């Protein structure tokens, strides 16, 4: 914020700034004169830039060398595989040997001359020629040898030769990479040659992976084949473990898996960048140990066994002597197994929850169908509780809130489903599940963590819904369970320190349970359904009476009470007299609530309910001229509105004239719409109502008042449509069927052609109505 200076100081500041500008201007003018007196230097036009080179010299050189090496390799293959003149295979082998020796020796002088790229290309050709030499040796000297066994031996020899060649010429990179590639084949090919089984092939792959892992400490390219072959060995071991029919048969695959686990952990321990090997090895160990127990257990308990094996991996997080990458990998593997086991058990538990919906087919019949149990006995709750314990432990060693939230959900699911899955008596099941639901509600109220509280509240809500449905199977169970849950919800809503969303949900549930108990009590008395509405109205009456004492949960409680009032009206709809009584009582409740200054708006609802009650009463009495009852109310209401407008000119026309006009226009409109169509003896009422609506509309337009204009216009339009409807139907029946689509199409074209103008007119109409009183 700039504070203005006094005039004297501001004037002095301006003078100083002008003096500085004058001094700078004099300096620049003198510099300009000096530059003009200098001889004019020649002006050199910039040369046009040459075309940029699209390829650098090294890249062009490499392309040429690669192409040359490829062409030489193709020529060597063609020479070896195809006939060449009168030379036989022996002659071609001798020529290849000489050429191979020359190609392997040629990189030495090339490196001395500094031609490293050319040496790499020639060395690559030489290495390819050694492969052709190996083939020639097989074709000439060992034609009867097993091809797979010879390939295994040749791969081993070539790997050793290429590795030695790379050590001799350390500048070259291709020989070392080629040696690593050749070293992948000897052991697997030897196993295939010996017609070994899957486990032996797995061991061959794992041994090769171990050699690659050791070699990767010096040659980084060996890390990729180590990971690929190690993964293949572990997959073979897992497949064999899962297909084992007994614990004895699972021991051999377990050995392979444990060896792979040791290799993966050692690799991650030695090289932090290979951290993925740690969780892979940990999972292999879990599968190995769990696979030994799996054949002797039921499928459900096999999942639990794998979880028990994986849980100790989480404890690695507390061991400081282990590298961080290994700790995270092992703990991540344990957490992954826990998640999978919890998901399997949770799916089985969730499948049992909807079974109680069948109680709604026959309430209070004491014939609740037995739930289908997918897992035997305690497998589901034990697995869920073990996973919940793991989540709770992780929440204490990790700063993230997710494990704690998941632990709450899993613990609730295990404890809630345990009584029924264990086959306890029905009373014990209801008692235990109600207690678990209450415990979840208490945790939701008292939990300091927001995520944990919301998760506990969701569990409590789901458990309450499930137990409440099951309790409908018997009368005593309904009152006992619903009463306990309702009291608990009311206590939770009154618990001040709890989070506001949780308290609001508890208040809504408390109102719902109170409504349900009153409906159940009315059902026990064998009253007609229409009379059930009277006790239900006690709920909104109680909420309205409590009012401000409800505190932060007042609004959700009032919304739930409003829903209970709607239920009461719906229950009483079967009898007009009862409906009128319920509407009147609801109006009384709204009137009582509207006494408070912050609930004045409920006065409108009270007025509407009273009017609706009177209409229902008139309809029940068979009154055909409701105007005799509504006009005595309308006239004084309009007079009072007129006087209020004179006293308070800013008062809305809806407040002043809306109730009085609606009291007569709407009942008369309903009578017209429910009467006989035009052309019969009922023509007088629509005519008089239409004239009255026209007069009200014109008065509203003249005085620029919203309520008379819109109410009168709406009633006038409804009467006109009602009277013209029979003639429109007759005309529509006489016209061909293509006329209606044609007229609709023309209307759409007309509207589309003037779309912008129509929108502008609509906005103007909206603004004009908004400016009315």
PDB file of C-alpha atoms in Angstrom, residues 166-270:
ATOM      1  CA  UNK A 166      37.064 -60.757 -24.357  1.00  0.00           C
ATOM      2  CA  UNK A 167      39.587 -60.853 -21.501  1.00  0.00           C
ATOM      3  CA  UNK A 168      42.447 -60.788 -23.996  1.00  0.00           C
ATOM      4  CA  UNK A 169      40.994 -57.808 -25.845  1.00  0.00           C
ATOM      5  CA  UNK A 170      39.435 -55.842 -22.995  1.00  0.00           C
ATOM      6  CA  UNK A 171      38.696 -52.874 -25.251  1.00  0.00           C
ATOM      7  CA  UNK A 172      36.095 -54.881 -27.172  1.00  0.00           C
ATOM      8  CA  UNK A 173      32.585 -55.159 -25.669  1.00  0.00           C
ATOM      9  CA  UNK A 174      30.957 -57.663 -28.032  1.00  0.00           C
ATOM     10  CA  UNK A 175      32.896 -60.762 -26.918  1.00  0.00           C
ATOM     11  CA  UNK A 176      31.857 -60.441 -23.269  1.00  0.00           C
ATOM     12  CA  UNK A 177      28.183 -59.941 -24.149  1.00  0.00           C
ATOM     13  CA  UNK A 178      28.328 -62.881 -26.582  1.00  0.00           C
ATOM     14  CA  UNK A 179      29.919 -65.068 -23.892  1.00  0.00           C
ATOM     15  CA  UNK A 180      27.100 -64.216 -21.484  1.00  0.00           C
ATOM     16  CA  UNK A 181      24.528 -65.103 -24.134  1.00  0.00           C
ATOM     17  CA  UNK A 182      26.177 -68.443 -24.948  1.00  0.00           C
ATOM     18  CA  UNK A 183      26.439 -69.336 -21.258  1.00  0.00           C
ATOM     19  CA  UNK A 184      22.632 -69.463 -20.968  1.00  0.00           C
ATOM     20  CA  UNK A 185      22.308 -72.647 -23.032  1.00  0.00           C
ATOM     21  CA  UNK A 186      24.649 -75.390 -21.738  1.00  0.00           C
ATOM     22  CA  UNK A 187      22.800 -76.491 -18.610  1.00  0.00           C
ATOM     23  CA  UNK A 188      19.213 -76.256 -19.965  1.00  0.00           C
ATOM     24  CA  UNK A 189      20.227 -78.029 -23.188  1.00  0.00           C
ATOM     25  CA  UNK A 190      22.030 -80.693 -21.202  1.00  0.00           C
ATOM     26  CA  UNK A 191      18.897 -81.275 -19.124  1.00  0.00           C
ATOM     27  CA  UNK A 192      16.817 -81.592 -22.267  1.00  0.00           C
ATOM     28  CA  UNK A 193      19.345 -83.990 -23.772  1.00  0.00           C
ATOM     29  CA  UNK A 194      19.121 -86.156 -20.676  1.00  0.00           C
ATOM     30  CA  UNK A 195      15.303 -86.164 -21.008  1.00  0.00           C
ATOM     31  CA  UNK A 196      14.990 -84.626 -17.552  1.00  0.00           C
ATOM     32  CA  UNK A 197      11.694 -83.782 -15.923  1.00  0.00           C
ATOM     33  CA  UNK A 198      10.343 -80.315 -15.121  1.00  0.00           C
ATOM     34  CA  UNK A 199      12.148 -80.101 -11.770  1.00  0.00           C
ATOM     35  CA  UNK A 200      15.523 -80.982 -13.294  1.00  0.00           C
ATOM     36  CA  UNK A 201      15.000 -78.350 -15.977  1.00  0.00           C
ATOM     37  CA  UNK A 202      14.082 -75.898 -13.228  1.00  0.00           C
ATOM     38  CA  UNK A 203      17.306 -76.670 -11.390  1.00  0.00           C
ATOM     39  CA  UNK A 204      19.260 -76.171 -14.617  1.00  0.00           C
ATOM     40  CA  UNK A 205      17.618 -72.798 -15.138  1.00  0.00           C
ATOM     41  CA  UNK A 206      18.250 -71.804 -11.516  1.00  0.00           C
ATOM     42  CA  UNK A 207      21.912 -72.838 -11.656  1.00  0.00           C
ATOM     43  CA  UNK A 208      22.371 -70.816 -14.824  1.00  0.00           C
ATOM     44  CA  UNK A 209      20.643 -67.877 -13.193  1.00  0.00           C
ATOM     45  CA  UNK A 210      23.016 -68.164 -10.220  1.00  0.00           C
ATOM     46  CA  UNK A 211      26.026 -68.066 -12.566  1.00  0.00           C
ATOM     47  CA  UNK A 212      24.515 -65.042 -14.295  1.00  0.00           C
ATOM     48  CA  UNK A 213      23.953 -63.322 -10.975  1.00  0.00           C
ATOM     49  CA  UNK A 214      27.583 -63.846  -9.994  1.00  0.00           C
ATOM     50  CA  UNK A 215      28.735 -62.669 -13.409  1.00  0.00           C
ATOM     51  CA  UNK A 216      26.467 -59.604 -13.229  1.00  0.00           C
ATOM     52  CA  UNK A 217      28.785 -58.160 -10.577  1.00  0.00           C
ATOM     53  CA  UNK A 218      31.378 -57.684 -13.368  1.00  0.00           C
ATOM     54  CA  UNK A 219      29.248 -57.697 -16.539  1.00  0.00           C
ATOM     55  CA  UNK A 220      26.023 -55.749 -16.117  1.00  0.00           C
ATOM     56  CA  UNK A 221      24.429 -57.398 -19.156  1.00  0.00           C
ATOM     57  CA  UNK A 222      24.185 -60.691 -17.238  1.00  0.00           C
ATOM     58  CA  UNK A 223      21.502 -59.262 -14.924  1.00  0.00           C
ATOM     59  CA  UNK A 224      18.736 -59.583 -17.504  1.00  0.00           C
ATOM     60  CA  UNK A 225      19.194 -63.317 -18.260  1.00  0.00           C
ATOM     61  CA  UNK A 226      19.614 -63.955 -14.540  1.00  0.00           C
ATOM     62  CA  UNK A 227      16.188 -62.445 -13.872  1.00  0.00           C
ATOM     63  CA  UNK A 228      14.534 -64.252 -16.791  1.00  0.00           C
ATOM     64  CA  UNK A 229      15.941 -67.695 -16.037  1.00  0.00           C
ATOM     65  CA  UNK A 230      15.387 -67.300 -12.298  1.00  0.00           C
ATOM     66  CA  UNK A 231      11.741 -66.394 -12.876  1.00  0.00           C
ATOM     67  CA  UNK A 232      11.345 -69.417 -15.139  1.00  0.00           C
ATOM     68  CA  UNK A 233      12.780 -71.721 -12.484  1.00  0.00           C
ATOM     69  CA  UNK A 234      10.473 -70.310  -9.809  1.00  0.00           C
ATOM     70  CA  UNK A 235       7.417 -70.690 -12.036  1.00  0.00           C
ATOM     71  CA  UNK A 236       8.292 -74.336 -12.658  1.00  0.00           C
ATOM     72  CA  UNK A 237       8.741 -74.910  -8.935  1.00  0.00           C
ATOM     73  CA  UNK A 238       5.434 -73.223  -8.103  1.00  0.00           C
ATOM     74  CA  UNK A 239       3.560 -75.245 -10.730  1.00  0.00           C
ATOM     75  CA  UNK A 240       5.019 -78.489  -9.430  1.00  0.00           C
ATOM     76  CA  UNK A 241       4.248 -77.547  -5.826  1.00  0.00           C
ATOM     77  CA  UNK A 242       0.619 -76.722  -6.587  1.00  0.00           C
ATOM     78  CA  UNK A 243       0.146 -79.988  -8.490  1.00  0.00           C
ATOM     79  CA  UNK A 244       1.700 -82.162  -5.785  1.00  0.00           C
ATOM     80  CA  UNK A 245      -0.683 -84.718  -4.355  1.00  0.00           C
ATOM     81  CA  UNK A 246       0.997 -85.158  -0.967  1.00  0.00           C
ATOM     82  CA  UNK A 247       3.448 -83.442   1.333  1.00  0.00           C
ATOM     83  CA  UNK A 248       6.200 -85.840   0.261  1.00  0.00           C
ATOM     84  CA  UNK A 249       5.702 -84.955  -3.393  1.00  0.00           C
ATOM     85  CA  UNK A 250       5.817 -81.247  -2.528  1.00  0.00           C
ATOM     86  CA  UNK A 251       9.249 -81.502  -0.869  1.00  0.00           C
ATOM     87  CA  UNK A 252      11.229 -81.560  -4.114  1.00  0.00           C
ATOM     88  CA  UNK A 253       9.533 -78.454  -5.586  1.00  0.00           C
ATOM     89  CA  UNK A 254       9.941 -76.801  -2.183  1.00  0.00           C
ATOM     90  CA  UNK A 255      13.696 -77.350  -2.386  1.00  0.00           C
ATOM     91  CA  UNK A 256      13.844 -75.671  -5.781  1.00  0.00           C
ATOM     92  CA  UNK A 257      11.732 -72.754  -4.552  1.00  0.00           C
ATOM     93  CA  UNK A 258      13.798 -72.290  -1.397  1.00  0.00           C
ATOM     94  CA  UNK A 259      17.010 -72.307  -3.413  1.00  0.00           C
ATOM     95  CA  UNK A 260      15.492 -69.646  -5.686  1.00  0.00           C
ATOM     96  CA  UNK A 261      14.441 -67.663  -2.627  1.00  0.00           C
ATOM     97  CA  UNK A 262      17.990 -67.772  -1.252  1.00  0.00           C
ATOM     98  CA  UNK A 263      19.395 -66.682  -4.610  1.00  0.00           C
ATOM     99  CA  UNK A 264      16.964 -63.775  -4.929  1.00  0.00           C
ATOM    100  CA  UNK A 265      17.602 -62.553  -1.398  1.00  0.00           C
ATOM    101  CA  UNK A 266      21.379 -62.802  -1.851  1.00  0.00           C
ATOM    102  CA  UNK A 267      21.215 -60.883  -5.141  1.00  0.00           C
ATOM    103  CA  UNK A 268      19.164 -58.078  -3.594  1.00  0.00           C
ATOM    104  CA  UNK A 269      21.467 -58.029  -0.559  1.00  0.00           C
ATOM    105  CA  UNK A 270      24.582 -57.684  -2.746  1.00  0.00           C
TER     106      UNK A 270
END
